[in-house]
Amino acid sequence: PARPAGGTGPRPGARPGAAPAGRPQGGGHPSRRGGRRFDHRYEDREYKATRPAKRSATIVVPRTDRPVTLEGNLIVQELARKLGLPTGEVIRRLMNLGTMVTLNQEVDLETAEILARDLGYTVEVHAPRRTAEEELVEDEADSPEQLEPRPPVVTVMGHVDHGKTSLLDRIRHTRVTTQEAGGITQHIGAYTVSVHGRKIVFLDTPGHEAFTAIRARGAQVTDLAVLVVAADDGVMPQTVEAIRHAQAAEVPILVAINKMDRPDADPERVKRQLTEYGLVGEEWGGDTVEVPISAKEGTGIDRLLEMILLVADIKDFRANPHRPARGTVIEAKIDRGRGPVATVLVQNGTLHVGDAFLVGQTTGRVRALIDDKGKAVKSAPPSTPVEVLGLVEVPAAGDAFVVVADERKAREVAQLRSTRARDTVMRERHTTPQEAMARIGVSEGPSLNVVLKGDVQGSVEALRSALERLSTDLVQVKVLHEAVGAINESDVMLAATAGATVIGFNVRPDPGARRQAEEHGVPIRLHQVIYEAIDDVNAMMRGLLKPVFHETVLGRAEVRQVFRVPKVGTVAGLMVLDGKVSRNAKVRLLRDGAVVFDGAVDSLKRFKDDAREVAAGLECGMGLERFNDIKPGDIVEAYVVEEVKAG
């Protein structure tokens, strides 16, 4: 076919979109023909390189004739909307101010105010709106007309084995210590007793040094502290710690001087020791009530209870029973058949079956309430300890327990708290470059990995703290996982993967976990008393250490003469200068202070007889194993190397 007139049409046989005829390939301007734009895909590279790039810029000028209202922290997207700017522009301006943020990160109120003023806005700063968490947790003050008398909450504190639980045992006429392993309280207990028609709530805290957190928690939720001190033992380390906890919580202290039935009881010595810590008895002109008692024989108990009620009357403890309940988790555990269970001390309001609640990082609805006698109750007024069933997860001991009206909002707050706690843990575990540089060149010793399971939250918390304090420069104790409940298969698999030991405190492995442990060779150590668990871990730590060898020098001898014996070699005639030389010892041959031989003794003789050892002042003959270069004047030093238990 003929080419179109003018020479501007496509060449015959050209593919669609090819460059029009009549202009250099790759040159000229785009043209239209037949309503179709010239296809630039067929331009050559030179044309593309010389073609100017299209650039456009949008300058955004915010309206500053209106004030902007800021309240609380804002995410970048919301701040951009308030300022009338694209989010990218807000991020750029914040970077110029030294704040590195992303689209959904929060900007603090002060930075947002600085940015708005730089843009020319008139800024109005309002008080931040209350968050959902603040709305749920905030406690409204009760009017005096709403308050009614409530029973006092008394925490029994003191050193281990000074008779705290025996005192409660006498008061309650029950056997509490017999239910505890070794007769020592392993958990915190809450009990209600009736005295002259009035109720007193007692909290029994462990005295073992590992339970510092539980004693502190007991001091925080109590009205009065009864400090039990043994008359025959006096003030001990945990006694002092209990005093400090009670004083920090500004709780009145009553002293019960126990074990007055002992022949070596010395209450006056106890009173003198207590004055060193600010507790001066009434007999000595102070204001501390001190009552001599014997929990074993029951003497002085009535007077102690009367003093507790007297102090309670003076303090006039009150609460509002006609409002939603608030309290504190004393203890928490997983119960087979009942699920997560928390012992809660109701401090204000009344807790009812069916109430929705928020506690720590979990929520729930009260399915049942069990009192300290094991009976189901419908409600729990102020100063009542109860077991709460219906939790989604096991809370942490010490968490605040709040009854809520909006269960959906409570779940949101619990999720927020859980996320916040996880982020905190991740930040703590993050190692900065400086920390990493500091560790270069430092060889880390062996570590003992532990998976810890317990029956209640307080015991797990205390045991973990105690085990981690066992770490030394030589061996580190690392608790990889701790939880409440029986030892299960996932615990064993984690231990198998990490080469860890599973430690169970008052719990047992289920059948599946036991089988898995046998298959993978995972050690499971079970304990019921906390100091036994600590001693066991101490022993395992020592087993990880490499043996330490200690050298003991037995004696020194001087070579006086050298004999060449055919078919035997060189024999040294020695005079033992000090100590002794032994046939089974190792020896060093010293020449001018330098060691020329270090090895075993081949032979040791006194005259013609073999000798086991030769003491100082005697002569002997000695042959060295595969060594003949012995000269008169050399010194032979005999020594033994003993293995010393590490740690």
XYZ file of C-alpha atoms in Angstrom:
647
model
C 0.000 0.000 0.000
C 1.069 3.528 -0.639
C 2.327 5.784 2.105
C -0.165 8.573 3.072
C 0.384 12.007 1.645
C 2.603 14.350 3.511
C 4.877 11.567 4.680
C 3.503 11.727 8.180
C 1.615 8.457 8.398
C 2.932 5.113 9.530
C 5.220 3.193 7.224
C 3.696 0.294 5.318
C 3.859 -2.878 7.376
C 4.744 -0.958 10.551
C 3.377 -2.399 13.782
C 0.708 -0.397 15.573
C 2.108 2.396 17.697
C 5.397 2.623 15.799
C 7.005 5.988 15.385
C 5.338 8.023 12.550
C 7.238 8.370 9.340
C 8.757 11.701 8.529
C 10.507 12.327 11.865
C 13.655 10.885 13.337
C 13.062 7.832 15.467
C 13.117 8.818 19.056
C 12.676 12.557 18.325
C 9.829 14.998 17.965
C 6.743 15.430 20.059
C 3.817 13.171 20.725
C 1.106 13.473 18.060
C -2.407 12.273 17.601
C -3.644 10.487 14.526
C -6.960 8.835 14.327
C -7.705 9.835 17.933
C -4.796 7.762 19.308
C -1.880 9.147 21.379
C 1.616 8.275 20.314
C 2.882 5.295 22.379
C 6.081 6.344 24.162
C 7.041 2.758 24.971
C 8.910 2.604 21.684
C 11.047 5.676 22.295
C 14.726 4.966 22.569
C 16.754 5.580 25.705
C 18.406 8.801 24.507
C 15.005 10.431 24.161
C 13.984 9.308 27.630
C 17.199 10.606 29.134
C 16.752 14.067 27.673
C 13.055 14.288 28.407
C 12.414 16.647 31.338
C 10.749 15.001 34.366
C 7.346 16.275 35.406
C 7.405 17.697 38.948
C 4.555 19.025 40.995
C 4.464 20.298 44.572
C 1.454 21.047 46.734
C 2.003 23.683 49.370
C -0.480 23.215 52.181
C -1.213 26.317 54.202
C -3.267 25.440 57.293
C -6.020 27.731 58.436
C -4.644 29.463 61.481
C -7.560 31.827 61.874
C -9.290 29.287 64.134
C -8.037 27.954 67.489
C -7.090 24.295 67.787
C -8.092 22.318 70.874
C -5.630 19.764 72.271
C -6.365 17.349 75.115
C -4.139 14.485 76.176
C -1.801 12.529 73.923
C -2.815 12.290 70.241
C -1.844 9.826 67.547
C -0.181 11.414 64.506
C -3.191 10.839 62.264
C -5.560 12.632 64.646
C -3.104 15.493 65.169
C -2.785 15.961 61.388
C -6.580 16.157 61.103
C -6.758 18.809 63.821
C -3.992 20.875 62.181
C -5.361 20.495 58.647
C -2.130 19.014 57.296
C -1.272 15.746 55.523
C 0.103 13.125 57.881
C 3.394 13.052 55.955
C 3.857 16.779 56.526
C 3.149 16.384 60.272
C 5.665 13.528 60.510
C 8.276 15.659 58.675
C 7.730 18.625 60.989
C 7.884 16.387 64.068
C 11.180 14.940 62.808
C 12.510 18.488 62.558
C 11.530 18.896 66.219
C 13.509 15.759 67.089
C 10.536 13.408 67.504
C 10.631 10.258 65.398
C 7.114 8.878 64.990
C 5.045 6.740 62.663
C 1.466 7.122 61.521
C -0.185 5.443 64.503
C 2.187 6.490 67.276
C 1.207 8.874 70.036
C 2.545 12.402 70.331
C 2.655 13.874 73.824
C 0.614 16.969 74.553
C 3.636 19.262 74.983
C 5.123 18.363 71.571
C 1.741 18.714 69.852
C 1.317 22.170 71.414
C 4.776 23.290 70.215
C 4.007 22.119 66.657
C 0.640 23.872 66.586
C 2.093 27.168 67.829
C 4.926 26.963 65.239
C 2.215 26.752 62.567
C 0.578 29.908 63.932
C -2.384 28.326 65.687
C -3.963 29.634 68.830
C -3.846 26.586 71.076
C -6.414 25.741 73.727
C -5.211 22.970 76.040
C -7.984 21.134 77.873
C -7.678 18.556 80.608
C -7.302 15.126 78.962
C -10.327 12.906 78.761
C -10.371 9.998 81.182
C -9.430 6.722 79.594
C -11.601 3.638 79.867
C -9.148 2.228 82.390
C -9.338 5.342 84.560
C -13.125 5.329 84.408
C -13.278 1.702 85.576
C -10.566 1.827 88.213
C -11.120 5.296 89.699
C -12.530 5.050 93.203
C -15.179 7.572 94.171
C -15.111 8.825 97.738
C -17.987 7.769 99.994
C -19.901 10.265 102.100
C -19.665 9.814 105.904
C -23.381 8.916 106.027
C -22.763 5.874 103.800
C -19.979 4.411 105.937
C -20.676 1.611 108.423
C -18.371 -0.169 110.921
C -16.432 -3.121 109.525
C -14.256 -5.832 111.117
C -10.540 -5.064 111.454
C -8.077 -6.889 109.196
C -5.098 -8.133 111.207
C -1.893 -9.476 109.664
C 0.171 -11.867 111.797
C 3.854 -11.341 110.992
C 7.216 -12.406 112.337
C 10.202 -14.710 111.929
C 9.879 -18.285 110.754
C 8.979 -20.801 113.494
C 8.157 -18.141 116.083
C 4.601 -19.451 116.388
C 2.477 -17.282 114.079
C 0.349 -20.100 112.696
C 0.242 -21.822 116.089
C -1.276 -18.633 117.496
C -3.942 -18.637 114.785
C -4.414 -22.334 115.371
C -5.185 -21.650 119.028
C -7.513 -18.775 118.149
C -9.437 -20.724 115.537
C -9.310 -24.058 117.417
C -8.219 -25.776 114.204
C -5.110 -27.481 113.016
C -3.606 -25.235 110.350
C 0.101 -26.078 110.591
C -0.531 -29.806 110.252
C -1.816 -29.110 106.742
C 1.386 -27.274 105.816
C 4.513 -29.181 104.834
C 7.019 -29.274 107.671
C 4.680 -27.311 109.942
C 5.718 -24.083 108.184
C 3.294 -21.769 106.398
C 4.039 -21.916 102.679
C 1.165 -19.638 101.573
C -0.730 -16.643 102.808
C -3.945 -17.581 104.599
C -7.034 -15.516 105.437
C -9.347 -16.490 108.285
C -12.338 -14.920 110.033
C -12.843 -15.476 113.776
C -15.606 -14.335 116.127
C -14.639 -12.729 119.447
C -17.400 -11.675 121.833
C -19.832 -11.447 118.959
C -17.487 -9.321 116.863
C -15.480 -10.463 113.838
C -11.732 -10.166 113.279
C -10.081 -11.094 109.981
C -6.606 -12.596 110.325
C -4.000 -12.880 107.574
C -1.189 -15.373 108.227
C 2.001 -14.566 106.297
C 5.002 -16.894 105.878
C 8.096 -16.088 107.878
C 10.589 -17.656 105.476
C 12.994 -15.126 103.982
C 11.882 -15.975 100.443
C 8.384 -14.601 101.037
C 9.328 -10.931 101.271
C 6.757 -9.911 98.639
C 3.943 -11.745 100.444
C 4.784 -10.085 103.767
C 4.852 -6.694 102.057
C 1.510 -7.443 100.408
C 0.051 -8.486 103.764
C 1.170 -5.216 105.317
C -0.447 -3.186 102.518
C -3.967 -4.657 102.879
C -4.115 -4.760 106.670
C -5.445 -2.484 109.406
C -3.339 -3.838 112.274
C -0.158 -5.911 112.448
C 0.456 -8.462 115.202
C 4.195 -9.044 115.440
C 4.944 -12.458 116.943
C 8.366 -12.720 118.617
C 9.582 -15.859 120.412
C 10.573 -15.077 123.997
C 13.436 -17.584 123.845
C 14.759 -16.457 120.441
C 14.327 -12.690 120.350
C 14.317 -10.363 117.354
C 15.461 -12.105 114.163
C 16.046 -10.920 110.540
C 12.479 -11.567 109.352
C 11.179 -9.902 112.529
C 13.017 -6.735 111.550
C 11.753 -7.010 107.982
C 8.154 -7.373 109.215
C 8.585 -4.247 111.368
C 9.860 -2.310 108.354
C 6.933 -3.431 106.171
C 4.365 -2.462 108.812
C 6.013 0.902 109.462
C 6.195 1.637 105.715
C 2.455 0.905 105.425
C 1.810 3.095 108.528
C 0.015 0.229 110.237
C -0.299 0.068 114.069
C 1.824 -2.754 115.528
C 0.866 -4.970 118.469
C 3.588 -7.287 119.795
C 2.774 -10.833 120.922
C 5.739 -12.240 122.888
C 5.178 -15.949 122.308
C 6.583 -19.146 123.857
C 6.403 -17.845 127.418
C 6.090 -21.481 128.527
C 9.717 -22.145 127.587
C 12.158 -22.330 130.531
C 14.630 -19.981 128.774
C 11.978 -17.362 127.895
C 13.236 -13.805 128.431
C 10.518 -11.249 127.544
C 12.533 -8.332 128.924
C 15.321 -9.023 126.421
C 12.742 -9.001 123.605
C 11.356 -5.654 124.785
C 14.858 -4.148 124.894
C 15.585 -5.381 121.364
C 12.308 -3.944 120.031
C 13.165 -0.463 121.322
C 16.035 -0.393 118.812
C 13.409 -0.404 116.035
C 11.107 2.237 117.487
C 8.712 -0.116 119.314
C 8.594 1.008 122.954
C 6.167 -0.831 125.214
C 3.529 0.862 127.341
C 5.307 -0.305 130.495
C 8.350 1.676 129.414
C 6.383 4.825 128.573
C 5.777 4.063 124.890
C 2.570 3.406 122.930
C 3.218 -0.151 121.663
C 0.963 -2.834 123.124
C 3.078 -5.855 124.165
C 1.268 -8.992 125.330
C 3.123 -12.074 126.683
C 1.405 -15.225 125.373
C 1.848 -18.944 124.943
C 0.167 -20.297 121.840
C 0.910 -23.817 123.024
C -0.827 -23.469 126.400
C -3.315 -20.794 125.369
C -2.288 -18.201 127.963
C -2.554 -14.503 127.130
C -4.652 -15.113 123.974
C -7.817 -13.462 125.373
C -5.908 -10.333 126.373
C -4.331 -10.125 122.898
C -7.771 -10.320 121.245
C -9.139 -7.659 123.613
C -6.228 -5.372 122.704
C -6.925 -5.907 118.991
C -10.590 -4.931 119.462
C -9.568 -1.946 121.591
C -7.206 -0.586 118.925
C -9.892 -1.244 116.275
C -12.412 0.801 118.304
C -9.938 3.664 118.574
C -9.198 3.610 114.833
C -12.916 3.195 113.971
C -12.583 1.235 110.722
C -15.507 1.858 108.343
C -16.588 1.036 104.784
C -19.625 1.414 102.509
C -21.308 -1.974 101.996
C -23.893 -0.548 99.548
C -21.631 -0.054 96.537
C -19.826 -2.288 93.984
C -17.047 -4.240 95.630
C -13.371 -3.390 95.527
C -10.593 -5.488 97.043
C -7.168 -7.052 96.684
C -6.098 -10.492 95.512
C -4.373 -12.189 98.455
C -3.573 -15.421 96.636
C -4.378 -17.088 93.296
C -4.113 -20.606 91.922
C -5.528 -23.092 89.420
C -7.761 -25.683 91.021
C -8.421 -28.939 89.206
C -12.122 -29.007 88.410
C -12.748 -25.369 89.380
C -10.254 -23.587 87.135
C -8.585 -20.303 88.137
C -9.387 -19.378 91.747
C -8.416 -16.170 93.571
C -8.580 -15.444 97.304
C -9.866 -11.871 97.473
C -10.099 -9.638 100.524
C -13.094 -7.344 99.992
C -12.088 -3.916 101.296
C -15.088 -1.799 100.289
C -18.535 -2.533 98.924
C -20.196 -5.938 98.781
C -19.285 -8.667 96.300
C -22.209 -10.702 94.950
C -22.468 -13.860 92.881
C -22.946 -12.812 89.248
C -20.892 -9.590 89.475
C -18.599 -8.840 86.519
C -15.119 -7.768 87.562
C -11.707 -6.593 86.384
C -8.604 -7.851 88.176
C -5.103 -7.151 86.870
C -4.782 -8.373 83.289
C -7.872 -10.569 83.342
C -11.637 -10.352 83.829
C -14.470 -12.631 84.779
C -17.904 -12.988 86.332
C -18.381 -14.343 89.840
C -19.608 -17.907 89.486
C -19.330 -18.808 93.165
C -18.009 -17.390 96.440
C -16.424 -19.690 99.056
C -15.680 -18.404 102.568
C -12.704 -19.425 104.742
C -14.757 -22.284 106.263
C -15.273 -23.809 102.810
C -18.959 -22.866 102.594
C -20.590 -21.261 99.555
C -21.973 -17.773 100.216
C -24.092 -15.426 98.130
C -22.252 -12.215 99.019
C -19.170 -10.915 100.800
C -19.360 -7.608 102.722
C -16.312 -5.431 103.568
C -13.369 -7.086 105.389
C -14.361 -10.547 104.179
C -11.871 -12.958 102.598
C -13.476 -15.210 99.967
C -12.399 -17.513 97.175
C -13.755 -16.215 93.853
C -14.568 -18.640 91.030
C -15.213 -17.485 87.485
C -11.919 -15.951 86.396
C -10.711 -16.232 82.812
C -7.040 -16.502 83.859
C -5.028 -16.619 87.071
C -4.358 -13.042 88.277
C -1.205 -11.946 90.065
C -1.249 -11.807 93.842
C -1.648 -8.200 94.926
C -3.781 -7.152 91.920
C -6.681 -4.795 92.568
C -10.123 -6.422 92.245
C -12.865 -4.102 90.927
C -16.511 -4.901 90.161
C -17.539 -3.228 86.869
C -20.811 -2.482 85.134
C -19.491 -2.672 81.549
C -17.998 -6.124 80.976
C -16.975 -5.330 77.383
C -15.003 -2.280 78.492
C -13.366 -4.363 81.235
C -12.137 -6.862 78.650
C -10.664 -4.011 76.594
C -8.811 -2.658 79.641
C -7.508 -6.131 80.523
C -6.207 -6.562 76.968
C -4.567 -3.119 77.124
C -2.847 -4.006 80.410
C -1.658 -7.321 79.016
C -0.198 -5.622 75.936
C 1.461 -2.972 78.082
C 3.029 -5.594 80.353
C 4.296 -7.583 77.360
C 5.853 -4.457 75.841
C 7.554 -3.673 79.151
C 9.067 -7.156 79.310
C 10.303 -6.856 75.725
C 11.942 -3.507 76.483
C 13.638 -4.921 79.568
C 14.984 -7.856 77.574
C 16.305 -5.628 74.777
C 20.056 -5.247 74.885
C 21.496 -1.910 73.832
C 24.665 -1.726 71.721
C 26.538 -0.362 74.763
C 25.506 -3.366 76.834
C 26.510 -5.702 74.029
C 29.912 -4.007 73.752
C 30.371 -4.279 77.512
C 29.870 -8.013 77.303
C 32.494 -8.546 74.601
C 35.441 -10.413 75.986
C 33.528 -11.554 79.078
C 32.978 -15.288 79.010
C 29.662 -16.244 80.546
C 29.617 -19.155 82.940
C 27.171 -22.038 82.815
C 23.500 -21.391 83.503
C 20.879 -23.519 85.204
C 17.614 -23.236 83.272
C 14.451 -23.809 85.285
C 10.768 -24.254 84.431
C 8.846 -23.442 87.617
C 5.307 -24.594 88.437
C 3.495 -24.040 91.743
C 0.115 -24.392 93.350
C -0.478 -20.702 94.111
C 0.719 -17.444 92.612
C 2.394 -16.180 95.776
C 4.558 -19.279 96.147
C 5.603 -19.171 92.478
C 6.460 -15.485 92.787
C 8.456 -16.026 96.003
C 10.268 -19.113 94.733
C 11.261 -17.449 91.473
C 12.691 -14.483 93.361
C 14.575 -16.786 95.747
C 16.026 -18.902 92.926
C 17.173 -15.920 90.877
C 18.953 -14.530 93.947
C 21.027 -17.728 94.020
C 22.812 -16.662 90.817
C 26.537 -16.076 91.186
C 29.363 -14.982 88.924
C 30.007 -18.662 88.208
C 26.477 -19.984 87.618
C 23.331 -18.116 86.563
C 19.854 -19.375 87.471
C 17.408 -18.577 84.657
C 13.680 -19.146 85.200
C 12.458 -19.663 81.630
C 8.791 -20.022 82.523
C 6.722 -19.929 85.681
C 3.012 -20.584 86.084
C 0.343 -21.882 88.433
C -1.002 -25.407 87.965
C 0.077 -28.998 87.448
C 3.165 -29.809 85.365
C 1.925 -30.514 81.840
C 3.394 -31.727 78.557
C 4.132 -28.237 77.241
C 6.253 -27.532 80.349
C 8.244 -30.707 79.746
C 8.705 -29.953 76.030
C 9.950 -26.452 76.856
C 12.406 -27.925 79.353
C 13.547 -30.527 76.819
C 14.166 -27.846 74.179
C 16.069 -25.527 76.536
C 17.876 -28.207 78.543
C 16.046 -27.107 81.681
C 14.943 -28.747 84.920
C 11.259 -28.693 85.874
C 10.681 -27.738 89.512
C 7.235 -28.355 90.968
C 6.207 -26.721 94.245
C 3.202 -28.468 95.803
C 2.121 -29.727 92.359
C 2.519 -33.038 90.519
C 3.110 -33.854 86.836
C 0.150 -35.250 84.928
C 0.563 -38.711 83.296
C 1.320 -37.251 79.863
C 3.996 -34.968 81.277
C 5.578 -37.864 83.170
C 5.766 -39.948 79.988
C 7.261 -37.064 78.029
C 9.855 -36.480 80.771
C 10.931 -40.142 80.662
C 11.168 -40.117 76.859
C 13.228 -36.912 76.664
C 15.212 -37.362 79.878
C 13.877 -34.173 81.474
C 14.470 -34.086 85.259
C 11.409 -33.174 87.355
C 12.117 -32.149 90.970
C 9.098 -31.952 93.310
C 9.115 -30.075 96.625
C 6.680 -29.067 99.351
C 8.892 -26.853 101.514
C 10.524 -23.796 100.023
C 13.937 -24.118 101.690
C 14.210 -27.690 100.384
C 13.634 -26.406 96.840
C 16.285 -23.722 97.316
C 18.799 -26.247 98.696
C 18.086 -28.582 95.761
C 18.773 -25.832 93.210
C 21.948 -24.906 95.103
C 23.134 -28.493 94.778
C 22.361 -28.524 91.036
C 24.313 -25.288 90.609
C 27.361 -26.819 92.276
C 27.048 -29.804 89.953
C 27.350 -27.496 86.928
C 30.661 -26.077 88.052
C 33.911 -27.513 86.799
C 35.959 -29.215 89.515
C 38.532 -27.054 91.264
C 41.944 -28.602 91.949
C 43.986 -27.504 94.927
C 47.694 -28.242 95.235
C 49.252 -29.092 98.607
C 53.048 -29.204 98.972
C 54.081 -32.192 101.130
C 57.802 -31.515 101.523
C 61.178 -30.646 99.998
C 64.362 -32.663 99.605
C 67.852 -31.836 98.305
C 69.858 -34.028 95.885
C 73.138 -34.796 97.654
C 74.513 -37.467 95.302
C 73.633 -39.058 91.947
C 74.048 -42.808 91.201
C 74.014 -44.461 87.765
C 72.411 -47.895 88.068
C 72.670 -50.210 85.034
C 69.300 -51.137 83.516
C 67.584 -48.804 85.994
C 68.804 -45.320 85.199
C 69.755 -42.432 87.423
C 68.915 -42.568 91.134
C 69.167 -39.491 93.329
C 70.384 -39.670 96.907
C 68.205 -37.199 98.812
C 68.097 -35.528 102.187
C 64.520 -34.563 103.148
C 64.710 -30.932 104.320
C 61.110 -30.396 105.512
C 57.761 -32.148 105.422
C 57.909 -35.504 103.735
C 58.257 -37.140 100.334
C 55.792 -39.870 99.364
C 55.835 -42.713 96.863
C 52.369 -41.763 95.550
C 53.014 -38.025 95.371
C 53.918 -35.983 92.329
C 57.304 -34.257 92.317
C 58.978 -31.285 90.695
C 62.713 -31.095 90.133
C 63.925 -27.531 90.616
C 67.311 -26.351 89.347
C 68.287 -22.754 90.125
C 64.611 -22.061 90.832
C 63.425 -23.352 87.448
C 61.295 -26.477 87.013
C 63.159 -29.030 84.882
C 60.865 -31.989 85.617
C 57.281 -32.407 86.782
C 55.939 -35.930 87.027
C 55.639 -39.093 89.035
C 58.034 -40.955 91.338
C 59.390 -44.165 89.812
C 60.941 -45.570 92.996
C 61.509 -44.544 96.619
C 63.854 -46.496 98.904
C 65.341 -46.328 102.389
C 68.623 -48.157 102.047
C 67.642 -51.320 100.123
C 63.965 -51.403 101.168
C 61.056 -49.811 99.331
C 59.502 -46.962 101.319
C 56.023 -45.463 101.251
C 57.150 -42.086 102.554
C 60.244 -40.523 104.114
C 60.015 -37.810 106.750
C 62.201 -34.730 107.274
C 65.766 -35.303 108.441
C 66.098 -38.725 106.786
C 67.962 -39.822 103.693
C 66.463 -41.800 100.808
C 66.956 -42.774 97.222
C 64.517 -41.703 94.512
C 64.160 -42.480 90.858
C 62.048 -40.243 88.594
C 59.771 -41.668 85.926
C 61.515 -41.512 82.500
C 63.934 -38.764 83.606
C 67.681 -39.107 84.252
C 69.073 -35.579 84.081
C 69.517 -35.171 87.839
C 72.385 -33.198 89.353
C 73.618 -32.648 92.905
C 72.088 -29.509 94.428
C 68.738 -29.951 92.686
C 65.629 -29.587 94.884
C 62.840 -32.146 94.765
C 59.432 -30.776 95.760
C 56.733 -33.366 96.539
C 53.075 -32.349 96.242
C 49.551 -33.742 95.829
C 46.619 -32.321 93.823
C 43.195 -32.625 95.469
C 39.815 -31.968 93.896
C 37.826 -29.376 95.855
C 34.057 -29.222 95.565
C 33.122 -26.133 93.538
C 30.872 -23.431 94.914
